[in-house]
XYZ file of C-alpha atoms in Angstrom:
318
model
C -2.061 25.551 7.671
C -3.201 28.326 9.253
C -3.893 29.216 12.856
C -3.152 25.148 12.829
C -1.340 24.607 16.248
C 1.040 21.470 17.769
C 1.692 19.445 20.961
C 3.023 15.779 22.304
C 1.803 14.780 24.325
C 2.006 11.769 27.332
C -0.344 8.720 26.262
C -0.422 5.034 27.593
C 4.014 5.097 27.600
C 4.625 7.008 24.550
C 4.795 10.367 23.626
C 1.761 11.682 20.404
C 2.040 14.250 18.369
C -1.227 16.141 17.488
C -2.548 19.031 15.463
C -5.567 20.598 16.556
C -7.221 23.800 15.811
C -10.670 24.882 17.152
C -13.143 25.421 20.426
C -16.032 23.192 20.953
C -16.862 19.505 20.966
C -14.340 17.384 20.006
C -14.011 15.846 16.241
C -10.761 13.524 16.371
C -9.363 12.104 13.324
C -7.493 8.862 12.708
C -5.715 8.873 9.049
C -4.147 5.592 8.047
C -1.493 3.832 6.487
C 0.970 5.442 4.759
C -0.343 8.839 5.854
C -0.110 11.368 8.871
C -2.475 14.092 10.521
C -1.838 15.849 7.618
C -4.196 13.714 5.777
C -6.790 15.679 7.586
C -5.798 19.403 6.600
C -8.514 20.408 4.770
C -11.157 18.612 7.577
C -9.429 20.177 10.553
C -9.883 24.000 8.812
C -13.416 23.276 8.151
C -14.580 21.902 11.123
C -12.745 24.142 13.458
C -14.704 26.693 11.579
C -17.768 25.062 12.216
C -17.366 25.169 16.116
C -15.744 21.702 16.533
C -12.050 21.664 18.138
C -10.616 19.131 15.211
C -8.180 16.878 16.115
C -5.758 14.660 14.313
C -2.896 12.658 15.694
C 0.486 11.141 14.236
C -0.759 7.297 14.853
C 1.690 5.640 17.226
C 5.087 4.794 14.505
C 4.042 7.416 12.712
C 5.099 10.635 11.614
C 6.144 12.849 14.738
C 4.842 10.492 17.356
C 7.319 7.620 18.828
C 7.835 4.565 17.528
C 7.967 1.216 19.409
C 9.913 -1.340 18.271
C 8.385 -4.379 19.821
C 6.241 -5.248 17.072
C 3.515 -6.968 19.414
C 3.620 -3.315 21.372
C 1.138 -2.445 18.273
C -2.115 -4.281 18.555
C -5.520 -3.045 18.522
C -5.360 -2.877 21.884
C -1.898 -0.444 22.724
C -3.154 1.660 20.008
C -6.807 1.873 20.700
C -5.208 2.447 24.552
C -2.954 5.549 23.253
C -6.508 7.202 21.432
C -8.528 6.843 24.720
C -5.783 8.142 26.839
C -5.748 11.083 24.210
C -9.937 11.538 24.967
C -8.877 11.567 28.334
C -6.215 14.264 28.158
C -8.414 16.150 26.127
C -10.836 17.135 28.924
C -13.912 15.223 27.489
C -16.547 12.716 27.410
C -17.407 12.195 24.408
C -15.779 13.025 20.636
C -17.227 12.305 17.363
C -14.972 10.271 15.726
C -12.863 10.116 12.181
C -11.544 7.953 10.891
C -9.826 6.944 7.184
C -8.057 3.396 6.178
C -6.749 2.198 8.932
C -7.475 4.464 11.267
C -10.850 3.148 10.259
C -9.793 -0.621 11.766
C -8.971 1.812 14.689
C -11.991 3.393 15.170
C -14.056 0.357 15.150
C -12.259 -1.273 17.693
C -12.618 2.171 19.646
C -15.973 1.474 19.362
C -16.104 -1.766 20.611
C -14.044 -1.273 23.478
C -15.444 2.007 24.737
C -18.189 2.285 23.058
C -19.384 4.894 26.179
C -16.405 7.416 24.338
C -17.858 7.842 20.918
C -20.886 10.378 19.901
C -20.996 9.237 16.823
C -19.058 7.485 14.307
C -17.335 9.083 9.844
C -16.147 5.599 8.758
C -14.209 6.499 5.813
C -12.903 3.715 3.570
C -13.247 0.648 5.949
C -16.460 -0.797 7.215
C -16.216 -3.105 10.363
C -14.931 -6.435 9.518
C -16.313 -8.467 12.138
C -14.661 -11.153 13.203
C -14.480 -15.054 11.653
C -13.976 -17.259 14.089
C -13.521 -19.764 11.564
C -9.819 -18.481 10.415
C -7.530 -15.772 11.473
C -7.788 -12.922 9.568
C -4.351 -13.099 7.290
C -4.410 -16.581 7.116
C -8.483 -16.297 5.038
C -6.820 -13.335 2.937
C -3.627 -15.623 2.094
C -6.410 -17.847 1.152
C -8.892 -15.714 -0.700
C -6.074 -13.510 -2.902
C -2.446 -15.436 -2.393
C 0.681 -14.999 -0.910
C 1.020 -11.617 -2.864
C -1.373 -9.946 -1.642
C -0.333 -7.110 -0.164
C -1.180 -7.235 3.317
C 0.712 -11.029 3.344
C 3.607 -9.324 1.456
C 4.138 -6.969 4.574
C 4.225 -9.699 7.068
C 7.942 -10.777 6.920
C 9.664 -8.325 9.767
C 12.464 -5.808 7.298
C 10.950 -7.672 4.006
C 8.719 -4.579 2.793
C 11.260 -1.904 4.219
C 14.213 -3.216 2.257
C 12.127 -3.655 -0.822
C 10.425 0.077 -0.365
C 14.094 1.378 -0.222
C 14.712 0.263 -3.327
C 12.407 2.437 -5.186
C 12.931 4.808 -2.754
C 10.384 6.586 -0.254
C 8.656 9.423 -2.673
C 8.014 7.055 -4.820
C 6.494 4.626 -2.598
C 3.947 7.867 -1.677
C 3.021 8.646 -5.280
C 2.309 5.042 -5.504
C 0.433 4.945 -3.090
C -2.042 7.910 -2.710
C -2.149 8.290 -6.875
C -3.764 4.801 -7.323
C -7.655 4.116 -8.746
C -6.816 0.478 -9.161
C -9.755 -0.902 -8.067
C -10.085 -4.758 -6.270
C -7.498 -6.545 -4.661
C -3.766 -4.955 -4.539
C -1.383 -8.262 -5.139
C 2.184 -7.019 -5.650
C 4.442 -8.128 -8.301
C 7.195 -11.113 -6.951
C 9.772 -10.405 -5.059
C 9.896 -6.853 -4.833
C 7.686 -3.828 -3.984
C 7.861 -3.337 -7.854
C 4.877 -0.982 -8.956
C 3.132 -1.651 -6.348
C 0.161 -0.844 -5.580
C -0.717 1.395 -8.766
C 1.430 0.093 -11.823
C -0.212 3.223 -13.182
C 1.456 5.922 -11.473
C 1.562 9.178 -13.092
C 4.252 11.488 -13.712
C 2.007 14.368 -12.536
C 0.575 14.577 -9.558
C -3.856 14.536 -9.212
C -4.899 18.113 -8.700
C -5.774 17.591 -5.089
C -2.267 16.970 -4.334
C 0.410 19.245 -4.394
C 3.758 18.771 -4.799
C 4.060 20.313 -1.217
C 1.550 17.829 0.004
C 3.509 15.025 -1.415
C 7.112 16.510 0.047
C 5.547 17.047 3.752
C 4.635 12.875 3.607
C 7.802 12.201 2.569
C 10.022 14.329 4.891
C 8.222 12.467 7.634
C 9.327 8.812 5.902
C 12.497 9.727 5.604
C 12.920 10.082 9.141
C 10.441 7.792 10.423
C 11.002 4.872 7.762
C 7.166 3.025 7.363
C 8.298 0.025 9.687
C 5.208 1.461 12.081
C 2.649 1.763 9.824
C 3.853 -2.335 8.791
C 3.361 -3.211 11.935
C -0.187 -2.870 12.690
C 0.003 -5.474 9.508
C 1.396 -7.635 11.235
C -0.264 -7.951 14.514
C -3.432 -8.396 12.677
C -3.335 -12.257 13.191
C -2.427 -11.251 16.854
C -5.482 -8.822 16.620
C -7.717 -11.365 16.501
C -6.245 -13.696 19.063
C -6.971 -11.006 21.195
C -10.503 -10.155 20.282
C -11.686 -13.256 20.419
C -13.708 -12.787 23.724
C -15.742 -9.584 21.559
C -16.201 -12.195 18.372
C -20.221 -11.901 17.711
C -20.701 -8.557 19.116
C -21.783 -6.014 17.459
C -21.098 -2.106 17.543
C -23.649 -0.014 18.554
C -22.341 3.447 18.005
C -24.556 6.141 15.652
C -22.732 5.587 12.221
C -22.088 6.926 8.065
C -20.024 5.172 6.294
C -17.949 6.753 3.004
C -16.403 4.806 0.466
C -15.568 5.642 -2.812
C -16.293 3.228 -6.068
C -13.195 2.831 -6.861
C -12.362 2.685 -3.387
C -9.562 -0.407 -3.244
C -11.244 -2.085 -0.079
C -14.789 -1.222 -1.057
C -13.972 -3.932 -4.645
C -12.370 -6.413 -2.917
C -12.451 -8.792 -0.449
C -16.633 -9.159 -0.994
C -16.899 -5.912 0.775
C -19.826 -4.572 -1.684
C -22.523 -7.806 -0.687
C -21.279 -7.218 3.255
C -22.362 -3.471 3.045
C -25.042 -3.699 0.783
C -27.065 -6.287 1.726
C -28.132 -6.136 4.873
C -24.373 -7.782 6.000
C -22.599 -4.736 7.592
C -26.227 -3.241 9.024
C -26.675 -6.391 11.267
C -23.678 -5.731 12.588
C -23.567 -2.209 12.984
C -27.480 -1.741 14.008
C -26.847 2.004 14.187
C -25.459 2.268 10.438
C -27.653 5.287 9.698
C -25.893 6.259 6.012
C -23.683 4.148 3.494
C -22.442 7.047 0.718
C -20.724 5.812 -2.390
C -18.827 8.413 -4.277
C -18.932 8.377 -7.464
C -15.469 8.339 -9.027
C -13.533 8.551 -6.636
C -10.631 6.114 -4.783
C -9.155 5.466 -1.578
C -8.040 8.812 -0.308
C -11.382 10.274 -0.246
C -10.854 12.688 2.681
C -7.838 14.628 0.907
C -9.518 13.810 -3.075
C -12.918 15.112 -2.362
C -11.914 17.163 0.881
C -15.281 19.367 1.259
C -17.672 16.649 -0.019
C -15.737 14.869 2.835
C -15.939 17.432 5.458
C -20.261 18.365 4.535
C -20.487 14.995 5.335
C -19.226 14.626 8.441
C -21.205 17.786 9.906
C -23.937 16.927 7.991
C -23.987 13.554 10.749
C -22.240 14.975 13.889
C -24.615 17.492 14.131
C -27.406 15.761 14.248
C -25.795 13.967 17.501
């Protein structure tokens, strides 16, 4: 990870670790669950070499960033507050935003709450999820997929942490990062078991080295998974808090990229929403939708060069 620099900045009452490289307009990368700044290792090197200041934080609750104890300090407002403070700290009026998985959800909230800070948004895996005023987010998911849908299983404080501890940090990370199983992740009853991926391989895929996995494991062994799980535990609270923005449009220019095997793309009626006009209606400046053949959820790591080129091609136009 040659030339990537690390520092800690104070944002919204917490200390946040950021990795950065390069000079020029800021490209801000937001990672997902259960990940770190490190998920963007390839894109940081590529974008910084093309005249951008690439910045990737460990989000609140992850890695070398503080993990507040209280569950309710992981709402969309706390997390977006930290991101806005980071943008201020970087001295940028606007940033190019790139995000994946939970980072994408935070990215949509940032575009909703502070659109003037985002020049353009390259969103991976999770499209805009419009608020349904009739039913709370997790209640809707439980209604669709039952109590063992992974997000429902993540709700109870301490329960999933204990079940993850039974199989160990390395297994959990390997199980999630290597999954190629489309459709909604439904967990075995009462245990983590095979979790997201009944076909967890013995050998890692070519795009994830033993050293890569060891880096993730080293950080999660220190922090545990609670910080990341707390994002899920606030989904219903976020639903309540964002009522004033119900029905609001996202007006930032957007490019959306997903793998065709992605667990999000292949559940919750996402394909219909993305391709049949709903997504474009909610995000009028949605300029491109890319579906990568044969690619799964962690597309920024599985196809790093392709994703870096997609990012560059989009942001250089804006």
